[in-house]
mmCIF file of C-alpha atoms in Angstrom:
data_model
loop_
_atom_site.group_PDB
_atom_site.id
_atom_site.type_symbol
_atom_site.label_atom_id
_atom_site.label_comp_id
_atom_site.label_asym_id
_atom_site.label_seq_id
_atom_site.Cartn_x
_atom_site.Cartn_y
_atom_site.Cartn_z
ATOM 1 C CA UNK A 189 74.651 89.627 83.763
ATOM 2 C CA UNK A 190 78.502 91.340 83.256
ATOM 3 C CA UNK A 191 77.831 90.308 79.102
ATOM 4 C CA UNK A 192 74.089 91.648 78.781
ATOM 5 C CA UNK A 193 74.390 94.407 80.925
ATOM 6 C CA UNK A 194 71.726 96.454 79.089
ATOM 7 C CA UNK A 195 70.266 99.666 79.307
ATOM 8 C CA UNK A 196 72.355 101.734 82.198
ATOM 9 C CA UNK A 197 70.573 104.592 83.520
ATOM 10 C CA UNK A 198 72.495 107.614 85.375
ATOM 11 C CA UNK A 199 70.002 108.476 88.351
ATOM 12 C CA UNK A 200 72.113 111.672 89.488
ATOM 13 C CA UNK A 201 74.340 113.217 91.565
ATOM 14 C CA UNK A 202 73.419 113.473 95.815
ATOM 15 C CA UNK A 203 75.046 114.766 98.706
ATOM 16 C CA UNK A 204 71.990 112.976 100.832
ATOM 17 C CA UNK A 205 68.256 112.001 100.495
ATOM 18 C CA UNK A 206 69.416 109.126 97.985
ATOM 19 C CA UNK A 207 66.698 107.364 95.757
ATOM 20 C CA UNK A 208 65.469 104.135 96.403
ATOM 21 C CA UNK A 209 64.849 102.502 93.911
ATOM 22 C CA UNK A 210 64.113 98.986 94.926
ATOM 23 C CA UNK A 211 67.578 97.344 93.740
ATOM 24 C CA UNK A 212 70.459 95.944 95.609
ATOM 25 C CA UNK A 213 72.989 98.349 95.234
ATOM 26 C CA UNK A 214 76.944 98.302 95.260
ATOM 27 C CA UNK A 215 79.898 100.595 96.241
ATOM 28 C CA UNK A 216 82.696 101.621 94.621
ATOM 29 C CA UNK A 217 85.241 103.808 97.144
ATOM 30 C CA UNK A 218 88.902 104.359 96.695
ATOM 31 C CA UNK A 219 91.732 107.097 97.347
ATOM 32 C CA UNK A 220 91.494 110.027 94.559
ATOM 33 C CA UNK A 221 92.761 108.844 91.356
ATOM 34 C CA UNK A 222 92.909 105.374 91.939
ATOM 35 C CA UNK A 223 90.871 104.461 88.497
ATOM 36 C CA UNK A 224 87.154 103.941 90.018
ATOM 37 C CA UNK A 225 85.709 105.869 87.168
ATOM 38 C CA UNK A 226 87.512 103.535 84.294
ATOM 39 C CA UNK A 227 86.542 100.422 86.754
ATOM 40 C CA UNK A 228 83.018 101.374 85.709
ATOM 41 C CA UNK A 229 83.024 102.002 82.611
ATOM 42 C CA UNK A 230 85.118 99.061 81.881
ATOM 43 C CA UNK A 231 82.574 96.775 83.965
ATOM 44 C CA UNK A 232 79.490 98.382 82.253
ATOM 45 C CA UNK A 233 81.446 98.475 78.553
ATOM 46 C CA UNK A 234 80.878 102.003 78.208
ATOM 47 C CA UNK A 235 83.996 104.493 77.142
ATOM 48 C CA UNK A 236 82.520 107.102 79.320
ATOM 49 C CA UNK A 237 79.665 106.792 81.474
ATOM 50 C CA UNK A 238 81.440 107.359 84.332
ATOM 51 C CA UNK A 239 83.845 110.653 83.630
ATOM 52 C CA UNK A 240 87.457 109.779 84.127
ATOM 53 C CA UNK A 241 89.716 112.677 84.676
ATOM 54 C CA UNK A 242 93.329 113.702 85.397
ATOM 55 C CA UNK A 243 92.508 115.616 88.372
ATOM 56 C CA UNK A 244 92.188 113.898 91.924
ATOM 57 C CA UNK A 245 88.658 114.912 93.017
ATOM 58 C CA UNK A 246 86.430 114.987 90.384
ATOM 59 C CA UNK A 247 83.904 113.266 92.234
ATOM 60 C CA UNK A 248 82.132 115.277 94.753
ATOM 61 C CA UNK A 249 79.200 113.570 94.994
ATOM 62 C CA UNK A 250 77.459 109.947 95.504
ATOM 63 C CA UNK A 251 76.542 109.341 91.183
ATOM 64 C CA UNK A 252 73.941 106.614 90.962
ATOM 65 C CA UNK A 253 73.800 104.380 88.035
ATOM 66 C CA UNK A 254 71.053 102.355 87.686
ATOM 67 C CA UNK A 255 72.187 98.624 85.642
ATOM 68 C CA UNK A 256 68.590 97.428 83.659
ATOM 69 C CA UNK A 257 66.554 96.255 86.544
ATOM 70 C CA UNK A 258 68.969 94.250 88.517
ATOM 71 C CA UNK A 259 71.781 96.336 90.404
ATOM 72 C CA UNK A 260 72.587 99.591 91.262
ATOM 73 C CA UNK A 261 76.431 101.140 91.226
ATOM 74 C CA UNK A 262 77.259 104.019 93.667
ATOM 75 C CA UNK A 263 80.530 105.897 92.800
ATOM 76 C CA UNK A 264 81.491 106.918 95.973
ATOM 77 C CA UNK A 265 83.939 110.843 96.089
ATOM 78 C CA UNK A 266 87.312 109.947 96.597
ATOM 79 C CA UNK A 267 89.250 110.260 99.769
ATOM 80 C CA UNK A 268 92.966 111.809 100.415
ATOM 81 C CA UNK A 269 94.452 113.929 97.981
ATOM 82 C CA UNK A 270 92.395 115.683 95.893
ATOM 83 C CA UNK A 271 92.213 118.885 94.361
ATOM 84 C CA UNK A 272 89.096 120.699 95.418
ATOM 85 C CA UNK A 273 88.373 123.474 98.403
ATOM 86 C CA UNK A 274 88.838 122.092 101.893
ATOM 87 C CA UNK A 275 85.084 122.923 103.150
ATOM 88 C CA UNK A 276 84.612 120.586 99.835
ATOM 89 C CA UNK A 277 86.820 118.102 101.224
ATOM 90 C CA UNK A 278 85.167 118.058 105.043
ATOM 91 C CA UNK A 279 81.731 117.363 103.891
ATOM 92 C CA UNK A 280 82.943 114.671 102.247
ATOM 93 C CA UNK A 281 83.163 112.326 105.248
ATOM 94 C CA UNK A 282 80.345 112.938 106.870
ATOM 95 C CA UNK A 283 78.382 111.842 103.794
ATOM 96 C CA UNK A 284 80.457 108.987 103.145
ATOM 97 C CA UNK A 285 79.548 107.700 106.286
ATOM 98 C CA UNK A 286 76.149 108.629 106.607
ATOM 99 C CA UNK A 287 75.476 106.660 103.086
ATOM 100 C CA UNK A 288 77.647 103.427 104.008
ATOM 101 C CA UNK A 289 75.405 103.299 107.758
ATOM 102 C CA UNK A 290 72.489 104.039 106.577
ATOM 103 C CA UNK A 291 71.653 102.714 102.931
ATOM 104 C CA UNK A 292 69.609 99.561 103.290
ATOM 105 C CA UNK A 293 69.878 98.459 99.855
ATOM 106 C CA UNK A 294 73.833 97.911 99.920
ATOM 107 C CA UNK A 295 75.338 94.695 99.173
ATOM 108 C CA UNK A 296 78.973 95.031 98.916
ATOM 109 C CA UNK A 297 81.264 97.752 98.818
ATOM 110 C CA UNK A 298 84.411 97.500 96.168
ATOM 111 C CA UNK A 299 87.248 99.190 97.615
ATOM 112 C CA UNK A 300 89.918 100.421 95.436
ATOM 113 C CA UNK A 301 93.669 100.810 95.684
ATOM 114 C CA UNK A 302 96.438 101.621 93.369
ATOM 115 C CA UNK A 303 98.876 98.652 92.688
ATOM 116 C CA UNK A 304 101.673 100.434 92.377
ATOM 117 C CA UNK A 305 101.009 102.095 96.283
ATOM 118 C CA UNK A 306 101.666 100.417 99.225
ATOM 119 C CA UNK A 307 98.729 99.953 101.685
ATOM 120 C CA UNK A 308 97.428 103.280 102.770
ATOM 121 C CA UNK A 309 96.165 104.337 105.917
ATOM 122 C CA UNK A 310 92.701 105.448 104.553
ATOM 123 C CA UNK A 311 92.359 102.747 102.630
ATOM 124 C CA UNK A 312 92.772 100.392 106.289
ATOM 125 C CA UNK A 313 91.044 102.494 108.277
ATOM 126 C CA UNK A 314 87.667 102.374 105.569
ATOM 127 C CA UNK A 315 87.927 98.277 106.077
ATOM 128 C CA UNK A 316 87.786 98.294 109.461
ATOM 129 C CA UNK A 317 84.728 100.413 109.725
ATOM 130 C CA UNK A 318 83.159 98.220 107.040
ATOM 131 C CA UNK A 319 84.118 95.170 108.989
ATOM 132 C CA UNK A 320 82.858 96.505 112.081
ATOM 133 C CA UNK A 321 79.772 97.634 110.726
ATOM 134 C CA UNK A 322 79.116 94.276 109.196
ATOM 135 C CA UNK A 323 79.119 95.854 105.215
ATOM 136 C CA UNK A 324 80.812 93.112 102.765
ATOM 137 C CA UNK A 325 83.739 94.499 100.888
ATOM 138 C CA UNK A 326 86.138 93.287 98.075
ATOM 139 C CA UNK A 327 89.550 94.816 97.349
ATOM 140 C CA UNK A 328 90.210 95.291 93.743
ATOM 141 C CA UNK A 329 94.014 96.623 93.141
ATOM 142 C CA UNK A 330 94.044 98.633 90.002
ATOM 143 C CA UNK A 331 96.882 99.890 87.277
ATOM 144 C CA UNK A 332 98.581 96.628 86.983
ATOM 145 C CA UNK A 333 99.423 97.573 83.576
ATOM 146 C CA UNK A 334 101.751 99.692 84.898
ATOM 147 C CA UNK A 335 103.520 96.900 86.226
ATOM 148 C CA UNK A 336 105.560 94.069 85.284
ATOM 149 C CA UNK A 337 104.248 90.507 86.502
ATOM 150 C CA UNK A 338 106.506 89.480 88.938
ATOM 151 C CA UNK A 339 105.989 93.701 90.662
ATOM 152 C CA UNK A 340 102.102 92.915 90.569
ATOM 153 C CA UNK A 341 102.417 89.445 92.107
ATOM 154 C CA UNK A 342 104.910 91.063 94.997
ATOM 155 C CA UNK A 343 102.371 93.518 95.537
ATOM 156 C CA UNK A 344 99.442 91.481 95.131
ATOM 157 C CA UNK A 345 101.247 89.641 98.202
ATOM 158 C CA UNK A 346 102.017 92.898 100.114
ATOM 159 C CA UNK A 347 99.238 94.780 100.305
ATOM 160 C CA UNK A 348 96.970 91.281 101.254
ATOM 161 C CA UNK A 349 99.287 91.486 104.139
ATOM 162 C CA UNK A 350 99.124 94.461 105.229
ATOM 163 C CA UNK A 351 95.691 95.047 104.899
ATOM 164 C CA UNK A 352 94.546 91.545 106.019
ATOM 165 C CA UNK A 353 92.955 90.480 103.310
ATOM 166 C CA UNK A 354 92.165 86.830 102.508
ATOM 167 C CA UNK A 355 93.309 84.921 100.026
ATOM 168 C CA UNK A 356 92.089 85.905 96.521
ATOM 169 C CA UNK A 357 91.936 89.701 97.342
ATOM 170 C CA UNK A 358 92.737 91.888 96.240
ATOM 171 C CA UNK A 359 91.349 91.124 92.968
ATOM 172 C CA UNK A 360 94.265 92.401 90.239
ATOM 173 C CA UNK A 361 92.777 94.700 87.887
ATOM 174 C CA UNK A 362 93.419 96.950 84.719
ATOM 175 C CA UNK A 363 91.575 99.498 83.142
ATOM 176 C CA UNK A 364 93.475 99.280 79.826
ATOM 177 C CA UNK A 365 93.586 95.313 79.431
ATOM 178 C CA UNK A 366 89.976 94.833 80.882
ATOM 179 C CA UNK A 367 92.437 92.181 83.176
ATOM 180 C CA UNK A 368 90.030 90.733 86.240
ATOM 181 C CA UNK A 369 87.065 92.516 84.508
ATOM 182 C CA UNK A 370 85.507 88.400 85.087
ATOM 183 C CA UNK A 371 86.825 88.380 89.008
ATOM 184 C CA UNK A 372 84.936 91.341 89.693
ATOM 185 C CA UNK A 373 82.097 90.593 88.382
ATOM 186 C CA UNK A 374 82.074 87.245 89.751
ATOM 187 C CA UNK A 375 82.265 89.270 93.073
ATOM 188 C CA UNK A 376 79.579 91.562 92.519
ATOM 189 C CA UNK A 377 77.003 88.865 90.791
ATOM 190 C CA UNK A 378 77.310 86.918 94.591
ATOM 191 C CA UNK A 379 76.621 90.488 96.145
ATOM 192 C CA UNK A 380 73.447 90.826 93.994
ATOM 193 C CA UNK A 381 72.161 87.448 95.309
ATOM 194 C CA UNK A 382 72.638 87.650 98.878
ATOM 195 C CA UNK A 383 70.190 88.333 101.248
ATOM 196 C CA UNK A 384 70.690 91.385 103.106
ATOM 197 C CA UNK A 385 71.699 92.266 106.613
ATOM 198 C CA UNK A 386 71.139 95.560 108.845
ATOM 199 C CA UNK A 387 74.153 96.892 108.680
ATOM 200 C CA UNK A 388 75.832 98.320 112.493
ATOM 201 C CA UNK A 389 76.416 102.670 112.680
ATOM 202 C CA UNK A 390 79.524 102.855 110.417
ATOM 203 C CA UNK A 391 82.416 103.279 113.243
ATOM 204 C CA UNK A 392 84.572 106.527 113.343
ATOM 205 C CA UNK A 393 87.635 106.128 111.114
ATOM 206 C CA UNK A 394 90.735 104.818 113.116
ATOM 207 C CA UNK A 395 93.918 102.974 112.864
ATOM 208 C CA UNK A 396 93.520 99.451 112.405
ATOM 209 C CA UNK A 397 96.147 98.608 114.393
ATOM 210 C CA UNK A 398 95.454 101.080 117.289
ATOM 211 C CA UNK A 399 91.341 98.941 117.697
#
């Protein structure tokens, strides 16, 4: 599928009452800027289906894309910093959660994180509330252009430590290269094909290490 991806279809923009349109349907969540929009367009070989911008918090909404007939992709509004109004920023959660516990059709959720960051505490606290709630995730770490090798390998090692990750995740990944554009996709093509299972009520965020 990730060489014939075919037509791709932009479904809209929703703060609730999502669609459904009969596809399994995956993820994509991350802090604010992490590079979720150039993930997409650099799965889906498109310069600019998803809009990549320079300020955190472009995304205030749940943007459905519809892939041909055989997946759908959810970009998911980024959490922490971003540059928007703060009743913006508090309905952002809410949603967010509402989506992740309550969208049948989802598969897998690809969590995002910046590979020049060490682990964040959003970024932790979203995996345990997938894990509790039963959702499959995969960590992709973006940006490791921005490294050298032997940084992206160190980092690679730290943040699968501290964010107890097993081994193969995260999945390195860059933007610019189209680096670990195949490991993704590997990811997401066993996502499509599994059967699905009721997800639990997505848990209130917490700190890992605190549950």
């Amino acid at each position: 599928m990730r060489n014939q991806v075919g037509r791709i279809s932009f479904v809209g923009s929703f703060r609730s009452q999502l669609p459904d349109l009969g596809l399994p349907e995956i993820a994509f969540a991350g802090r604010s800027n992490v590079g979720k929009s150039s993930l997409l367009n650099t799965l889906m070989r498109r310069r600019s289906l998803a809009r990549t911008s320079r300020t955190p918090g472009r995304t205030q909404l749940i943007n459905l894309f519809q892939i041909g007939d055989a997946v759908v992709f959810a970009d998911l509004p980024g959490y922490g910093f971003a540059r928007v109004p703060e009743r913006v920023r508090l309905e952002w959660g809410p949603m967010v959660e509402t989506y992740l516990g309550e969208r049948g059709t989802l598969r897998l959720v690809v969590v995002l994180v910046d590979i020049r960051r060490d682990a964040q505490h959003d970024d932790g606290s979203l995996l345990w509330g997938l894990t509790e709630a039963r959702i499959p995730s995969v960590v992709v770490a973006t940006k490791t252009d921005k490294l050298s090798k032997q940084k992206v390998r160190r980092q690679l090692t730290t943040l699968r430590r501290d964010l107890h990750l097993p081994v193969g995740q995260p999945i390195p990944f860059s933007a610019r290269t189209g680096a670990g554009r195949g490991a993704v996709w590997d990811e997401l093509e066993a996502a499509i094909r599994r059967p699905v299972e009721p997800a639990e009520p997505l848990p209130p965020a917490t700190d890992p290490e605190e549950a």
